[in-house]
Amino acid sequence: MTSHVLRPAREDDLADLRRLAATVEGGMTTLPDDPQVLRHRIDDSLRAFHPRIRKPGDEHYLFALEDVATGRIVGTSGIIACVGGFEPFWSYEIRREAFSHTPLGISKEVRVLHLKRSHRGPSEVCSLLLDPASRAAGLGRLLSLARFVFMATFPARFERDAIAELRGWLDDAGRSPFWESVGRHFFEHDYSTADFLSGLGNKAFIEDLMPKYPIYLSLLPPSVQAVIGRVHRHTEPALRMLLDEGFVHTDEVDIFDAGPIVRASLATLDVVRRTRVCRVETMDDATTPSDFAPPDHLVTNRALDFRACLVRIHDVDTPGIRLPTSTAVALRVAPGDEISLTPLRPAKP
């Protein structure tokens, strides 16, 4: 039986999305706990799925993970088709600069933060959030990996490369050590407020207030230096999953919490390379003991009305794929329709 389906977010998901946003410690830039902002996010996503779009722009796709039995939304994830195309994308680039003085025998290398503004791409995967009570049965993998299958199915809508900007380290009180040592001196707001304003698309204050000159990391407290490029403890599984699929660390970090930014070419992602297109041969209501084993495949339809599920597939090497009826109904496919089939890679310990 298919228990969950990932699909485009709808207007009637608003209350559940707000409930999810409220569970995020410190808030989430692309999914703030604000009903008006979330309503705009849903509206933007509905426009993003318009069939006439032929190239990446400011589209912001938002997916909702629905519990099939209850209709409740227990997770979400998103894609920004092109960052920086309409509002600049800001980051700190970490560079290494050498200093030396031969007479004194001094030679050293210092890490320096340089403010960077990007104007064109790449795409960004974002807004991954799963209800704490549902963090089991591979649902986090469904939320993350299905996005890349969608992007590979409709490549003209996205850039060739993608980034993920991961949440940085927060202390037990929900404070960002990096923000307290750097950004707060210029913004005079706490981390959550600045992050919330950025999530609204109000980026002008970044250019006006962010320090323009390089920041030498050796001048920051060692405890702050230690968290630069470090993810939030709840984000570690998402980072491992991205690295397993082929993302790599960059020399850039988020300007607010110094969280890492990872990057990959979509065509080289392992999840994309191990996905194949096949057809639904028949649907089967019968169950066997193996049907109750953990799912071993991600299966999606190939429509803009996107649907994705986790399922255990029998006779996977045959040209036609037999789907359980509940899965076919969730995916909105029938015998003869094309689907994308992706073996799940076991999560590493």
CSV table of C-alpha atoms in Angstrom, one decimal:
chain,number,residue,atom,x,y,z
A,1,MET,CA,0.0,0.0,0.0
A,2,THR,CA,1.2,3.5,-0.9
A,3,SER,CA,1.1,5.6,2.3
A,4,HIS,CA,2.4,9.0,1.0
A,5,VAL,CA,2.5,10.9,-2.3
A,6,LEU,CA,4.5,14.0,-3.1
A,7,ARG,CA,2.6,16.5,-5.3
A,8,PRO,CA,2.5,20.2,-6.1
A,9,ALA,CA,1.3,22.3,-3.2
A,10,ARG,CA,-2.3,23.6,-3.3
A,11,GLU,CA,-4.1,26.5,-1.8
A,12,ASP,CA,-5.8,24.2,0.7
A,13,ASP,CA,-2.4,23.1,2.0
A,14,LEU,CA,-1.8,26.5,3.7
A,15,ALA,CA,-2.7,25.5,7.3
A,16,ASP,CA,-0.6,22.4,7.2
A,17,LEU,CA,2.4,24.3,5.6
A,18,ARG,CA,2.2,26.9,8.4
A,19,ARG,CA,2.1,24.2,11.0
A,20,LEU,CA,5.2,22.6,9.4
A,21,ALA,CA,7.0,26.0,9.2
A,22,ALA,CA,6.4,26.6,12.9
A,23,THR,CA,8.4,23.5,13.8
A,24,VAL,CA,11.7,24.9,12.4
A,25,GLU,CA,14.1,26.1,15.0
A,26,GLY,CA,15.3,29.6,14.0
A,27,GLY,CA,12.9,29.6,11.0
A,28,MET,CA,13.5,28.8,7.3
A,29,THR,CA,14.3,31.5,4.8
A,30,THR,CA,12.3,30.0,1.9
A,31,LEU,CA,9.4,28.8,4.1
A,32,PRO,CA,8.7,31.4,6.9
A,33,ASP,CA,6.0,31.0,9.5
A,34,ASP,CA,3.8,33.7,8.1
A,35,PRO,CA,0.4,33.0,6.5
A,36,GLN,CA,0.5,35.8,3.9
A,37,VAL,CA,4.0,34.8,2.8
A,38,LEU,CA,3.1,31.1,2.6
A,39,ARG,CA,0.0,32.0,0.6
A,40,HIS,CA,2.2,33.9,-1.9
A,41,ARG,CA,4.6,30.9,-2.0
A,42,ILE,CA,1.7,28.6,-3.0
A,43,ASP,CA,0.5,31.1,-5.6
A,44,ASP,CA,4.0,31.4,-7.1
A,45,SER,CA,4.3,27.7,-7.2
A,46,LEU,CA,1.0,27.3,-9.0
A,47,ARG,CA,2.2,29.7,-11.7
A,48,ALA,CA,5.6,27.9,-11.9
A,49,PHE,CA,3.9,24.7,-13.1
A,50,HIS,CA,2.4,26.5,-16.1
A,51,PRO,CA,2.9,24.4,-19.2
A,52,ARG,CA,4.1,27.3,-21.4
A,53,ILE,CA,7.3,27.9,-19.4
A,54,ARG,CA,10.3,27.1,-21.7
A,55,LYS,CA,13.3,28.4,-19.8
A,56,PRO,CA,14.3,29.0,-16.1
A,57,GLY,CA,13.3,32.3,-14.6
A,58,ASP,CA,12.0,33.2,-11.1
A,59,GLU,CA,9.8,30.2,-10.8
A,60,HIS,CA,9.6,28.8,-7.3
A,61,TYR,CA,8.2,25.2,-7.3
A,62,LEU,CA,6.8,24.0,-4.0
A,63,PHE,CA,5.9,20.3,-3.3
A,64,ALA,CA,3.7,18.9,-0.5
A,65,LEU,CA,4.0,15.4,0.9
A,66,GLU,CA,0.5,14.1,1.6
A,67,ASP,CA,-0.4,11.2,3.9
A,68,VAL,CA,-2.8,9.3,1.6
A,69,ALA,CA,-4.9,8.0,4.5
A,70,THR,CA,-5.5,11.3,6.2
A,71,GLY,CA,-4.9,13.9,3.6
A,72,ARG,CA,-2.6,15.7,6.0
A,73,ILE,CA,0.6,17.4,4.8
A,74,VAL,CA,3.6,16.0,6.6
A,75,GLY,CA,6.5,17.4,4.6
A,76,THR,CA,7.5,19.8,1.8
A,77,SER,CA,10.4,20.6,-0.5
A,78,GLY,CA,11.0,23.1,-3.3
A,79,ILE,CA,13.1,24.2,-6.2
A,80,ILE,CA,14.0,27.7,-7.4
A,81,ALA,CA,14.5,27.6,-11.1
A,82,CYS,CA,17.2,30.3,-11.3
A,83,VAL,CA,18.7,32.2,-8.3
A,84,GLY,CA,20.0,35.7,-8.8
A,85,GLY,CA,18.1,36.4,-12.0
A,86,PHE,CA,15.7,38.9,-10.6
A,87,GLU,CA,17.0,39.5,-7.0
A,88,PRO,CA,20.8,39.1,-6.4
A,89,PHE,CA,22.0,36.0,-4.7
A,90,TRP,CA,24.3,36.8,-1.9
A,91,SER,CA,26.9,34.6,-0.3
A,92,TYR,CA,30.3,34.8,1.4
A,93,GLU,CA,33.1,33.4,-0.6
A,94,ILE,CA,36.0,32.0,1.5
A,95,ARG,CA,39.3,32.8,0.0
A,96,ARG,CA,42.8,32.0,1.3
A,97,GLU,CA,45.3,34.9,1.2
A,98,ALA,CA,49.0,34.6,1.8
A,99,PHE,CA,51.1,36.9,4.0
A,100,SER,CA,54.9,36.7,4.3
A,101,HIS,CA,57.9,38.7,5.5
A,102,THR,CA,61.2,37.0,4.6
A,103,PRO,CA,63.5,38.9,7.1
A,104,LEU,CA,61.4,37.7,10.0
A,105,GLY,CA,60.8,34.3,8.5
A,106,ILE,CA,57.0,34.7,8.7
A,107,SER,CA,54.8,33.1,6.1
A,108,LYS,CA,51.2,32.3,6.7
A,109,GLU,CA,47.8,31.8,5.0
A,110,VAL,CA,44.7,33.4,6.3
A,111,ARG,CA,41.0,32.6,5.4
A,112,VAL,CA,39.1,35.7,4.4
A,113,LEU,CA,35.3,36.2,3.7
A,114,HIS,CA,34.5,38.2,0.6
A,115,LEU,CA,30.9,39.3,0.0
A,116,LYS,CA,29.7,37.9,-3.4
A,117,ARG,CA,26.7,38.9,-5.5
A,118,SER,CA,25.5,36.5,-8.2
A,119,HIS,CA,23.1,37.5,-11.0
A,120,ARG,CA,22.4,34.5,-13.1
A,121,GLY,CA,21.8,31.0,-11.7
A,122,PRO,CA,22.2,28.2,-10.9
A,123,SER,CA,19.0,26.5,-9.8
A,124,GLU,CA,18.5,25.9,-6.1
A,125,VAL,CA,16.8,23.0,-4.2
A,126,CYS,CA,15.3,24.4,-1.0
A,127,SER,CA,12.5,24.2,1.6
A,128,LEU,CA,13.0,20.6,2.6
A,129,LEU,CA,11.0,20.1,5.8
A,130,LEU,CA,9.6,16.9,7.3
A,131,ASP,CA,7.3,16.7,10.3
A,132,PRO,CA,9.4,15.3,13.2
A,133,ALA,CA,6.7,12.6,13.8
A,134,SER,CA,7.2,11.3,10.2
A,135,ARG,CA,10.9,11.0,10.1
A,136,ALA,CA,11.0,7.4,9.1
A,137,ALA,CA,10.3,5.0,6.2
A,138,GLY,CA,12.5,7.0,3.8
A,139,LEU,CA,10.2,10.0,3.5
A,140,GLY,CA,13.1,12.4,3.7
A,141,ARG,CA,14.7,10.7,0.7
A,142,LEU,CA,11.4,11.0,-1.2
A,143,LEU,CA,11.2,14.7,-0.5
A,144,SER,CA,14.8,15.3,-1.6
A,145,LEU,CA,15.3,12.9,-4.5
A,146,ALA,CA,12.0,13.4,-6.3
A,147,ARG,CA,13.0,17.0,-7.0
A,148,PHE,CA,15.9,15.9,-9.1
A,149,VAL,CA,13.8,13.4,-11.1
A,150,PHE,CA,11.3,16.3,-11.8
A,151,MET,CA,14.2,18.5,-12.9
A,152,ALA,CA,15.6,15.8,-15.2
A,153,THR,CA,12.1,15.2,-16.6
A,154,PHE,CA,11.7,18.9,-17.6
A,155,PRO,CA,15.3,20.1,-18.1
A,156,ALA,CA,14.4,23.2,-20.1
A,157,ARG,CA,12.9,24.7,-17.0
A,158,PHE,CA,16.1,24.6,-15.0
A,159,GLU,CA,19.8,25.5,-15.1
A,160,ARG,CA,22.4,22.8,-15.7
A,161,ASP,CA,23.8,23.2,-12.2
A,162,ALA,CA,22.0,23.3,-8.9
A,163,ILE,CA,23.0,24.4,-5.4
A,164,ALA,CA,21.6,23.8,-1.9
A,165,GLU,CA,22.1,26.4,0.8
A,166,LEU,CA,21.9,24.4,4.0
A,167,ARG,CA,21.0,25.8,7.4
A,168,GLY,CA,24.0,26.8,9.5
A,169,TRP,CA,24.8,25.9,13.1
A,170,LEU,CA,22.6,27.3,15.9
A,171,ASP,CA,23.4,27.0,19.6
A,172,ASP,CA,21.0,25.6,22.2
A,173,ALA,CA,19.3,28.9,22.5
A,174,GLY,CA,18.6,29.1,18.8
A,175,ARG,CA,21.2,31.8,18.2
A,176,SER,CA,23.7,31.8,15.3
A,177,PRO,CA,27.2,32.4,16.6
A,178,PHE,CA,28.3,33.7,13.2
A,179,TRP,CA,25.4,36.2,13.0
A,180,GLU,CA,26.0,37.4,16.6
A,181,SER,CA,29.7,38.1,15.7
A,182,VAL,CA,29.3,39.6,12.3
A,183,GLY,CA,25.8,40.5,10.9
A,184,ARG,CA,24.2,41.8,14.1
A,185,HIS,CA,26.8,44.6,14.3
A,186,PHE,CA,25.4,46.0,11.1
A,187,PHE,CA,21.7,45.0,11.0
A,188,GLU,CA,20.8,45.6,14.7
A,189,HIS,CA,18.3,42.7,14.4
A,190,ASP,CA,18.5,39.2,15.6
A,191,TYR,CA,19.2,36.3,13.2
A,192,SER,CA,15.6,35.2,12.8
A,193,THR,CA,14.4,38.7,11.9
A,194,ALA,CA,17.1,39.2,9.2
A,195,ASP,CA,16.5,35.7,7.8
A,196,PHE,CA,12.8,36.3,7.7
A,197,LEU,CA,13.2,39.6,5.8
A,198,SER,CA,15.4,37.9,3.3
A,199,GLY,CA,12.8,35.2,2.8
A,200,LEU,CA,10.3,37.9,1.9
A,201,GLY,CA,12.4,38.8,-1.1
A,202,ASN,CA,13.5,42.0,0.6
A,203,LYS,CA,17.2,41.9,-0.4
A,204,ALA,CA,17.9,45.7,-0.7
A,205,PHE,CA,18.8,45.8,3.0
A,206,ILE,CA,21.6,43.3,2.4
A,207,GLU,CA,23.3,45.5,-0.1
A,208,ASP,CA,22.8,48.6,2.0
A,209,LEU,CA,23.9,47.3,5.3
A,210,MET,CA,26.2,44.3,4.8
A,211,PRO,CA,29.9,45.2,5.2
A,212,LYS,CA,31.6,45.6,1.8
A,213,TYR,CA,35.1,44.9,3.0
A,214,PRO,CA,36.7,41.4,3.5
A,215,ILE,CA,36.4,39.8,6.9
A,216,TYR,CA,39.5,38.1,8.2
A,217,LEU,CA,38.4,35.0,10.0
A,218,SER,CA,41.4,35.0,12.4
A,219,LEU,CA,39.9,38.1,13.9
A,220,LEU,CA,36.7,36.2,14.9
A,221,PRO,CA,36.5,34.2,18.1
A,222,PRO,CA,37.7,30.5,17.7
A,223,SER,CA,34.1,29.3,18.6
A,224,VAL,CA,32.7,31.3,15.7
A,225,GLN,CA,35.4,30.2,13.2
A,226,ALA,CA,34.5,26.6,14.1
A,227,VAL,CA,30.9,26.9,12.9
A,228,ILE,CA,31.6,28.5,9.5
A,229,GLY,CA,30.5,25.9,6.9
A,230,ARG,CA,28.9,23.7,9.6
A,231,VAL,CA,25.3,22.6,9.2
A,232,HIS,CA,22.5,22.6,11.8
A,233,ARG,CA,22.3,19.3,13.7
A,234,HIS,CA,18.9,18.6,12.2
A,235,THR,CA,20.3,19.3,8.7
A,236,GLU,CA,23.1,16.7,8.8
A,237,PRO,CA,21.1,13.9,7.2
A,238,ALA,CA,20.0,16.2,4.3
A,239,LEU,CA,23.7,17.1,3.7
A,240,ARG,CA,24.8,13.5,3.7
A,241,MET,CA,22.1,12.6,1.2
A,242,LEU,CA,23.2,15.4,-1.2
A,243,LEU,CA,26.8,14.4,-0.9
A,244,ASP,CA,26.0,10.8,-1.5
A,245,GLU,CA,24.2,11.8,-4.8
A,246,GLY,CA,27.1,13.8,-6.1
A,247,PHE,CA,26.9,17.3,-4.6
A,248,VAL,CA,30.2,18.8,-3.5
A,249,HIS,CA,31.2,21.5,-1.0
A,250,THR,CA,31.9,24.9,-2.4
A,251,ASP,CA,34.0,27.8,-1.0
A,252,GLU,CA,30.8,29.7,-0.3
A,253,VAL,CA,28.6,30.0,2.8
A,254,ASP,CA,25.4,31.7,3.7
A,255,ILE,CA,25.8,35.4,4.7
A,256,PHE,CA,23.5,35.1,7.8
A,257,ASP,CA,24.4,31.8,9.6
A,258,ALA,CA,27.5,30.7,7.5
A,259,GLY,CA,25.8,27.4,6.6
A,260,PRO,CA,27.5,25.5,3.7
A,261,ILE,CA,26.5,25.8,0.1
A,262,VAL,CA,26.9,22.6,-2.0
A,263,ARG,CA,26.7,22.4,-5.8
A,264,ALA,CA,26.4,19.8,-8.5
A,265,SER,CA,25.8,19.4,-12.2
A,266,LEU,CA,22.3,17.8,-12.6
A,267,ALA,CA,23.4,15.5,-15.4
A,268,THR,CA,26.0,13.9,-13.2
A,269,LEU,CA,23.9,13.3,-10.1
A,270,ASP,CA,23.7,9.6,-9.3
A,271,VAL,CA,19.9,9.8,-8.7
A,272,VAL,CA,19.5,11.1,-12.3
A,273,ARG,CA,21.9,8.5,-13.8
A,274,ARG,CA,20.2,5.6,-12.2
A,275,THR,CA,16.7,6.7,-13.2
A,276,ARG,CA,15.1,5.0,-16.2
A,277,VAL,CA,11.9,5.6,-18.1
A,278,CYS,CA,9.5,2.6,-18.4
A,279,ARG,CA,5.8,1.9,-18.9
A,280,VAL,CA,3.1,0.7,-16.5
A,281,GLU,CA,2.2,-2.8,-17.6
A,282,THR,CA,-0.6,-3.6,-15.2
A,283,MET,CA,-1.8,-2.8,-11.8
A,284,ASP,CA,-2.0,-5.5,-9.1
A,285,ASP,CA,-4.2,-5.5,-6.0
A,286,ALA,CA,-2.7,-8.8,-4.7
A,287,THR,CA,-0.2,-8.6,-1.8
A,288,THR,CA,2.6,-10.9,-0.7
A,289,PRO,CA,4.7,-10.9,2.4
A,290,SER,CA,7.4,-8.9,0.5
A,291,ASP,CA,5.0,-6.1,-0.1
A,292,PHE,CA,5.3,-5.2,3.6
A,293,ALA,CA,9.1,-4.9,3.3
A,294,PRO,CA,10.7,-1.4,3.0
A,295,PRO,CA,10.3,0.4,-0.4
A,296,ASP,CA,13.2,-0.1,-2.8
A,297,HIS,CA,12.3,2.4,-5.6
A,298,LEU,CA,11.2,6.0,-6.1
A,299,VAL,CA,8.5,6.1,-8.8
A,300,THR,CA,7.2,9.2,-10.4
A,301,ASN,CA,4.8,10.1,-13.2
A,302,ARG,CA,6.2,12.2,-16.0
A,303,ALA,CA,3.6,15.1,-16.0
A,304,LEU,CA,3.7,18.7,-14.8
A,305,ASP,CA,1.0,17.5,-12.4
A,306,PHE,CA,3.9,15.7,-10.7
A,307,ARG,CA,3.4,12.8,-8.4
A,308,ALA,CA,6.1,10.7,-6.6
A,309,CYS,CA,5.9,7.7,-4.3
A,310,LEU,CA,8.1,5.1,-2.6
A,311,VAL,CA,7.2,1.5,-3.5
A,312,ARG,CA,8.6,-2.0,-3.6
A,313,ILE,CA,8.8,-3.1,-7.2
A,314,HIS,CA,8.7,-6.8,-8.3
A,315,ASP,CA,10.3,-8.0,-11.6
A,316,VAL,CA,12.1,-4.7,-12.0
A,317,ASP,CA,14.1,-5.8,-15.0
A,318,THR,CA,11.1,-6.4,-17.2
A,319,PRO,CA,10.1,-3.8,-19.9
A,320,GLY,CA,6.8,-3.2,-18.3
A,321,ILE,CA,6.4,-2.4,-14.6
A,322,ARG,CA,3.6,-3.8,-12.5
A,323,LEU,CA,2.4,-1.3,-9.9
A,324,PRO,CA,0.2,-1.8,-6.9
A,325,THR,CA,-3.2,-0.2,-7.6
A,326,SER,CA,-2.8,2.2,-4.7
A,327,THR,CA,0.5,3.5,-6.1
A,328,ALA,CA,-1.0,3.9,-9.6
A,329,VAL,CA,-3.9,5.8,-8.2
A,330,ALA,CA,-1.6,8.1,-6.2
A,331,LEU,CA,0.6,8.7,-9.2
A,332,ARG,CA,-2.5,9.2,-11.5
A,333,VAL,CA,-1.2,6.7,-14.1
A,334,ALA,CA,-2.8,3.8,-16.0
A,335,PRO,CA,-1.4,0.9,-18.0
A,336,GLY,CA,0.6,2.1,-21.0
A,337,ASP,CA,1.6,5.4,-19.2
A,338,GLU,CA,5.3,6.3,-18.9
A,339,ILE,CA,6.8,6.5,-15.4
A,340,SER,CA,10.3,7.2,-14.1
A,341,LEU,CA,11.8,4.5,-11.9
A,342,THR,CA,14.7,5.1,-9.5
A,343,PRO,CA,16.3,2.5,-7.3
A,344,LEU,CA,16.8,3.9,-3.8
A,345,ARG,CA,20.3,3.9,-2.5
A,346,PRO,CA,20.4,2.8,1.1
A,347,ALA,CA,21.2,5.7,3.4
A,348,LYS,CA,24.7,5.5,4.8
A,349,PRO,CA,25.1,5.3,8.6
